[in-house]
Every structure is written in C-alpha cells, then in structure tokens.
N, CA and C of each residue as an Amber inpcrd file, in Angstrom:
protein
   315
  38.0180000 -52.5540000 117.4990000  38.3330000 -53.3650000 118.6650000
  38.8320000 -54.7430000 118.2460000  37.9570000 -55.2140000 117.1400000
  38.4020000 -56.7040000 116.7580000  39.9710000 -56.5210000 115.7360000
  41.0230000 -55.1950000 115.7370000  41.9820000 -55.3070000 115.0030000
  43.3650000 -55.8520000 115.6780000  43.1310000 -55.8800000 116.8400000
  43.7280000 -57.0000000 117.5360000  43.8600000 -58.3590000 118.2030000
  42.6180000 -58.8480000 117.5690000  42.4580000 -60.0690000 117.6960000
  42.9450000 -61.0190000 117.3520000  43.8140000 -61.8630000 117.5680000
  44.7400000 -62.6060000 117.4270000  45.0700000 -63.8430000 117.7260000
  44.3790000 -64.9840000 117.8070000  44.2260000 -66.0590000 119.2020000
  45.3610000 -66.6600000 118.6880000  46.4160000 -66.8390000 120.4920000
  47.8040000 -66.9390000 120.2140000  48.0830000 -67.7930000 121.3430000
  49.1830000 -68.8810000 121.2180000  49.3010000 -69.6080000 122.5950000
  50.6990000 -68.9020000 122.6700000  51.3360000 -69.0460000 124.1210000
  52.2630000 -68.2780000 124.0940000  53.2020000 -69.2630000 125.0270000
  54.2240000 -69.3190000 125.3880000  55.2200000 -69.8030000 126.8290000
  55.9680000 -69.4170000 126.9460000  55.9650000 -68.3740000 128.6540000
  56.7190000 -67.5300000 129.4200000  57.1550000 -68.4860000 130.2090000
  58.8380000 -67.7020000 130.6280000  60.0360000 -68.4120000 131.5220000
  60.7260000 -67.3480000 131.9440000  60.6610000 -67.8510000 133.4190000
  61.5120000 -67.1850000 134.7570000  62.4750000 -66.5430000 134.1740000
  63.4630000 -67.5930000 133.9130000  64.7980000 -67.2410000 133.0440000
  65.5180000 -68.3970000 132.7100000  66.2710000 -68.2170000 131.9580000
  66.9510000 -69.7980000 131.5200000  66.8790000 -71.3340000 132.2000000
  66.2170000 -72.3110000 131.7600000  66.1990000 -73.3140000 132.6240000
  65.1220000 -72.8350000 133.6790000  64.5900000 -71.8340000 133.6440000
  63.2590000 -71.7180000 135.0030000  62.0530000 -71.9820000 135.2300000
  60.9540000 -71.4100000 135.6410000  59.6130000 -71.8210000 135.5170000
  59.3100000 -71.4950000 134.5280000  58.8290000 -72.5660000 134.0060000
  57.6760000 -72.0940000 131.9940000  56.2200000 -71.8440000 132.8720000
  55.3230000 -71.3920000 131.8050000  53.9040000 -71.0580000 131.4400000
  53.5290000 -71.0010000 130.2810000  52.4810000 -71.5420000 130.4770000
  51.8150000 -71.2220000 129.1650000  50.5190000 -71.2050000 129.3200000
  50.0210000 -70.0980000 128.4110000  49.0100000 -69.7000000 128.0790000
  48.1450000 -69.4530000 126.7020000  47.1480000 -68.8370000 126.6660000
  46.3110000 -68.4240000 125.1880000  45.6530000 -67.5070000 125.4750000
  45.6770000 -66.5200000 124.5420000  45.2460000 -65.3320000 124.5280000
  44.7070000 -64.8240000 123.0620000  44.0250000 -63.9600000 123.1740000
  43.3840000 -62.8890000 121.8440000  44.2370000 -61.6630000 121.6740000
  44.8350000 -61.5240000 122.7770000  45.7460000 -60.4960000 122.3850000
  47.1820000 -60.4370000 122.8320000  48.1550000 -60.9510000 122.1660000
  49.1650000 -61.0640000 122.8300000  50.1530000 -59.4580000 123.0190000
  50.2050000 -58.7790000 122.7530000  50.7530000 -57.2880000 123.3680000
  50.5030000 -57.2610000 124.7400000  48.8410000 -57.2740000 125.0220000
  48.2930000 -56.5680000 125.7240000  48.9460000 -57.8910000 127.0670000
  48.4380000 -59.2310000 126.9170000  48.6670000 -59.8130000 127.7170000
  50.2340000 -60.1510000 128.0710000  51.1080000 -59.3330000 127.7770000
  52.3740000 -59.5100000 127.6590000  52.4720000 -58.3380000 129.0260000
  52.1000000 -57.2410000 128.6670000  52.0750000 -55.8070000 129.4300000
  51.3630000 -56.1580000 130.8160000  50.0800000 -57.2040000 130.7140000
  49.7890000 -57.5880000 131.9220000  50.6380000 -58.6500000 132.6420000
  51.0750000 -59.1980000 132.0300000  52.1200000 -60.5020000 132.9320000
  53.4480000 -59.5160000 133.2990000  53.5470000 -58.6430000 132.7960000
  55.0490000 -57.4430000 133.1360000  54.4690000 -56.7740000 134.2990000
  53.4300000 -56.1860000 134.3870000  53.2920000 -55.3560000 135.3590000
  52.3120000 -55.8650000 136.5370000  52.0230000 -56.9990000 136.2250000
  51.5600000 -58.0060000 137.9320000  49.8180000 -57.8040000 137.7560000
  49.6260000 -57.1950000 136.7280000  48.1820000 -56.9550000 136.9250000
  47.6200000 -58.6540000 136.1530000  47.7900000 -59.5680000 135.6760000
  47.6400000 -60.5360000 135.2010000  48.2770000 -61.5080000 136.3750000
  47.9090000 -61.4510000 137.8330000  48.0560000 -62.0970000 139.1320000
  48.2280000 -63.8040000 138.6670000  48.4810000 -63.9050000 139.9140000
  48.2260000 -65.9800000 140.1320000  50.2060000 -66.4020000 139.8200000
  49.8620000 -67.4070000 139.1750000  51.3470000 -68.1490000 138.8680000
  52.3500000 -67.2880000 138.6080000  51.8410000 -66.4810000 137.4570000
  53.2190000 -65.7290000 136.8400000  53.6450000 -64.7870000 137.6500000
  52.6650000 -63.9580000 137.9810000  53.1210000 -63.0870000 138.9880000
  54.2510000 -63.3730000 140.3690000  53.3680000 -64.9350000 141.3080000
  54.1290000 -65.0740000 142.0030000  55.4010000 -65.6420000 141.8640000
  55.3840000 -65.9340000 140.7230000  56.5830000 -67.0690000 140.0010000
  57.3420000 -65.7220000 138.7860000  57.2270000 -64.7470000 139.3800000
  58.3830000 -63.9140000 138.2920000  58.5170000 -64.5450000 136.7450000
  57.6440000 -64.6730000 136.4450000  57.3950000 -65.2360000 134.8760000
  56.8200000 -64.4930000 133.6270000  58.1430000 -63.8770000 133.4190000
  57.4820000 -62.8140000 132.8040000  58.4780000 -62.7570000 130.9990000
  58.9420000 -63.7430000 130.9860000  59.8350000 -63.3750000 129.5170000
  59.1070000 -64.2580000 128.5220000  58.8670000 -63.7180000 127.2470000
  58.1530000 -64.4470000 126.0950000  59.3610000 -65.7850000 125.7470000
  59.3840000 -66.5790000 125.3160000  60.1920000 -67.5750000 124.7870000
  59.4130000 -67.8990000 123.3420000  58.0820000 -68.1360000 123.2930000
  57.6130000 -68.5840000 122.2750000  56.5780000 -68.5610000 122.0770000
  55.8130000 -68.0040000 120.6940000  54.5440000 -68.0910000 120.8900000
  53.7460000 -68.4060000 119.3220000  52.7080000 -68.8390000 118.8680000
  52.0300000 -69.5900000 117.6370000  50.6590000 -68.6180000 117.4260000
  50.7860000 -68.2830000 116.6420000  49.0390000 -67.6710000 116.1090000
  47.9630000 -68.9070000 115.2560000  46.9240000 -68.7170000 116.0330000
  45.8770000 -69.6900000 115.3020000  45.1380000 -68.6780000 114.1570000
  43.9800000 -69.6330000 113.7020000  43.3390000 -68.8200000 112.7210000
  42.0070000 -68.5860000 113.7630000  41.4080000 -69.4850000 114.6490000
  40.1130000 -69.3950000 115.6150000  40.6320000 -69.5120000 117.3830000
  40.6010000 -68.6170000 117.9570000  40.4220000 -68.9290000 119.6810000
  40.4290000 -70.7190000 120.1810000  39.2190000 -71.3340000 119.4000000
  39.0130000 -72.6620000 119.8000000  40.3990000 -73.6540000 119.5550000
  40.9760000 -72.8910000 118.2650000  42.1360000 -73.6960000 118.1740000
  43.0220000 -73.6860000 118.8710000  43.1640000 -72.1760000 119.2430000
  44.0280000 -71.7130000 120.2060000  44.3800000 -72.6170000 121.7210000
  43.2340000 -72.9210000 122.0940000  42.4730000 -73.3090000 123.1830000
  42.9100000 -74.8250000 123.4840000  42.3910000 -75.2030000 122.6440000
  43.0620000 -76.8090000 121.8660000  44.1250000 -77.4520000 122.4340000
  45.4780000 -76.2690000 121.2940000  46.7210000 -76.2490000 121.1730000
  47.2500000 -76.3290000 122.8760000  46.8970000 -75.0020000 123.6280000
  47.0030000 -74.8760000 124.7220000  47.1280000 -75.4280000 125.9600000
  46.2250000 -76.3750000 125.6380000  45.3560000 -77.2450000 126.2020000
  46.2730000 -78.9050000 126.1000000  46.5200000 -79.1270000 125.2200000
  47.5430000 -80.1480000 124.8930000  48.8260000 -79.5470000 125.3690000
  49.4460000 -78.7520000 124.9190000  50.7350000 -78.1340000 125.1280000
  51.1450000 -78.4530000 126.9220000  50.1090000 -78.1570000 127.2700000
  49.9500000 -77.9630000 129.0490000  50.3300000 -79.6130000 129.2040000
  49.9120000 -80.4200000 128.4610000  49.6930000 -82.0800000 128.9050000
  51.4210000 -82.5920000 128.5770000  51.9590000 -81.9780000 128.0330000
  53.5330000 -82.1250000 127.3250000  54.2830000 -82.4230000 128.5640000
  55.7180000 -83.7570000 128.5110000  56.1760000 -83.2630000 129.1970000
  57.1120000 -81.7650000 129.2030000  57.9900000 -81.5570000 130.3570000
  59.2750000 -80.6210000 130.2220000  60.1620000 -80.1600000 129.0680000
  60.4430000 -81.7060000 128.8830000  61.7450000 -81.3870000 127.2800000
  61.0200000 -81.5820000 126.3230000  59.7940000 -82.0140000 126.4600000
  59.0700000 -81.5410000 124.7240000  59.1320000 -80.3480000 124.7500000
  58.4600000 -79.2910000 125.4460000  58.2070000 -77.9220000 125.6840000
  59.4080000 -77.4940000 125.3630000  60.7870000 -77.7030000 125.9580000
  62.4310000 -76.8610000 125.9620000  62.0820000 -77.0300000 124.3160000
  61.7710000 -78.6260000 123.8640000  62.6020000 -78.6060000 122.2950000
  61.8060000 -78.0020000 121.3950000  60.4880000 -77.8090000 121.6930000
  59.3380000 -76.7660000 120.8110000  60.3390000 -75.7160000 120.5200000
  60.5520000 -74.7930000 121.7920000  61.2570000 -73.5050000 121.5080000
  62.5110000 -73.1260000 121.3800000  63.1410000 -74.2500000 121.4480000
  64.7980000 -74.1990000 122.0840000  65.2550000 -73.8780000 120.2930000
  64.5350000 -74.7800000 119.6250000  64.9800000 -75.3480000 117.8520000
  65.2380000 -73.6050000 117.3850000  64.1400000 -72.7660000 117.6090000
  64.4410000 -71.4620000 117.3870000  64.5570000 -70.3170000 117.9670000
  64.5120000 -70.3560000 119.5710000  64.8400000 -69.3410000 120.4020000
  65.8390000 -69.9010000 121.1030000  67.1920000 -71.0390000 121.0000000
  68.4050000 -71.9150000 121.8460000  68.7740000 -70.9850000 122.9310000
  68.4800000 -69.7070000 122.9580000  68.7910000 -68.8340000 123.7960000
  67.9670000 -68.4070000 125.2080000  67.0860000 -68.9230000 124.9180000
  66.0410000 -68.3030000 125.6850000  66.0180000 -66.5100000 125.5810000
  65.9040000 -65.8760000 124.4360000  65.8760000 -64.5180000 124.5170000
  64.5510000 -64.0190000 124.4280000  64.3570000 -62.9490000 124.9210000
  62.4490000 -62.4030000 125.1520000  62.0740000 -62.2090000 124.2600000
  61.6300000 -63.0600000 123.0470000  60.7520000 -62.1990000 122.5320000
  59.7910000 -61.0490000 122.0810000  59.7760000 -60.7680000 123.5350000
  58.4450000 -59.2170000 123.8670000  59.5150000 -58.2630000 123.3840000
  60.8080000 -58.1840000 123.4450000  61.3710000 -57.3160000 122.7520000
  61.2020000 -56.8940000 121.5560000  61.4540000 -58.1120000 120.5660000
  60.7100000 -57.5060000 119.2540000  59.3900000 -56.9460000 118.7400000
  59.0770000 -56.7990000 119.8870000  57.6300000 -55.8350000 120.1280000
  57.3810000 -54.8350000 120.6010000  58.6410000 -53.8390000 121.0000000
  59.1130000 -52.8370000 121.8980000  59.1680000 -53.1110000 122.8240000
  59.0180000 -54.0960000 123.7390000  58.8740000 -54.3250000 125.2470000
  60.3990000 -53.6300000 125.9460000  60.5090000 -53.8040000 126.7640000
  62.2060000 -52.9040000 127.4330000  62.6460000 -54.5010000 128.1800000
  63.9530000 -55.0860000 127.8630000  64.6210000 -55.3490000 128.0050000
  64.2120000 -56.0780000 129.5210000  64.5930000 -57.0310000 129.7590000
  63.9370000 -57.5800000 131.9200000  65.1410000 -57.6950000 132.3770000
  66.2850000 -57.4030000 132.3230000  67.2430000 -57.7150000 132.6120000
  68.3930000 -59.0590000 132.8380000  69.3680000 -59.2540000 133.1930000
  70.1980000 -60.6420000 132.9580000  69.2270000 -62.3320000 133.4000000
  69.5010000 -62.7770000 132.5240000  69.0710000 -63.9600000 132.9280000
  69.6110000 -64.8480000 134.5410000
C-alpha cells in the first residue's frame, strides 16, 4: 500500500491562461483520476480544472504541506513563471502518465 506514496504538490489549470489549483497529495495518479472524473468535488470540479501543468515530489507529506501551503500565498505570475520556465505550453502532464488526452485548450 505504502508503494505509492509519494507526497507531491501539484497545479491544475482550466486551460491556457485559466483557473489554476493547487494542491498536495500522497498519491498523485490516483488524485489525478479523481480530479478527471468529478469524484474529487468542490473547486476543481465546479471550475473544470482538470489538466496537470506542474507538479514537485517531496521526501515527507509535512514538506509537501509546507510547500503547498506557501505556493497558495504566491501571487498569479509567480505561479505562471514556476511552470511556464518548463511547461511554456501549458501541456497536461497527466499524459505522460497514460492519462487520455482532455481535449483543445
């Protein structure tokens, strides 16, 4: 059970230029599959927020937590330039994880 443990901050976007999120998780697959299929309710859900842009692995949850936790306090274009430096595209990430494709931005 603990071979997916992973404590990971992550930030999902609408679509280009759209609503960000961010979050932290222990398992990022799993919580990827829940923000896709609505079962992970509240913001993302109602806010169609469902594409990976970027995400960091800690070594402990608490750090995770931390990170998260600050990240949230950021403004706007700190956040774009965190991820922009290596995703300029805004492309999903969850793809390189098998995820299927969400369609046009």
């Amino acid at each position: 059970m603990r071979e997916n443990f992973q404590p990971t901050v992550y930030l999902l976007a609408s679509r280009r230029n759209g609503t960000l999120y961010i979050g932290v998780t222990s398992n990022l697959l799993q919580r990827i599959h829940q923000h896709r299929e609505g079962t992970f309710g509240g913001f993302t859900r109602k806010h169609t927020v469902h594409r990976l842009v970027w995400f960091e692995q800690h070594a402990t949850m608490e750090h995770a937590i931390i990170r998260e936790k600050r990240l949230k306090k950021w403004e706007r274009a700190w956040k774009l330039n965190l991820f922009e430096k290596d995703n300029p595209t805004w492309r999903d990430l969850a793809e390189d994880f098998g995820f299927p494709p969400l369609g046009e931005m």
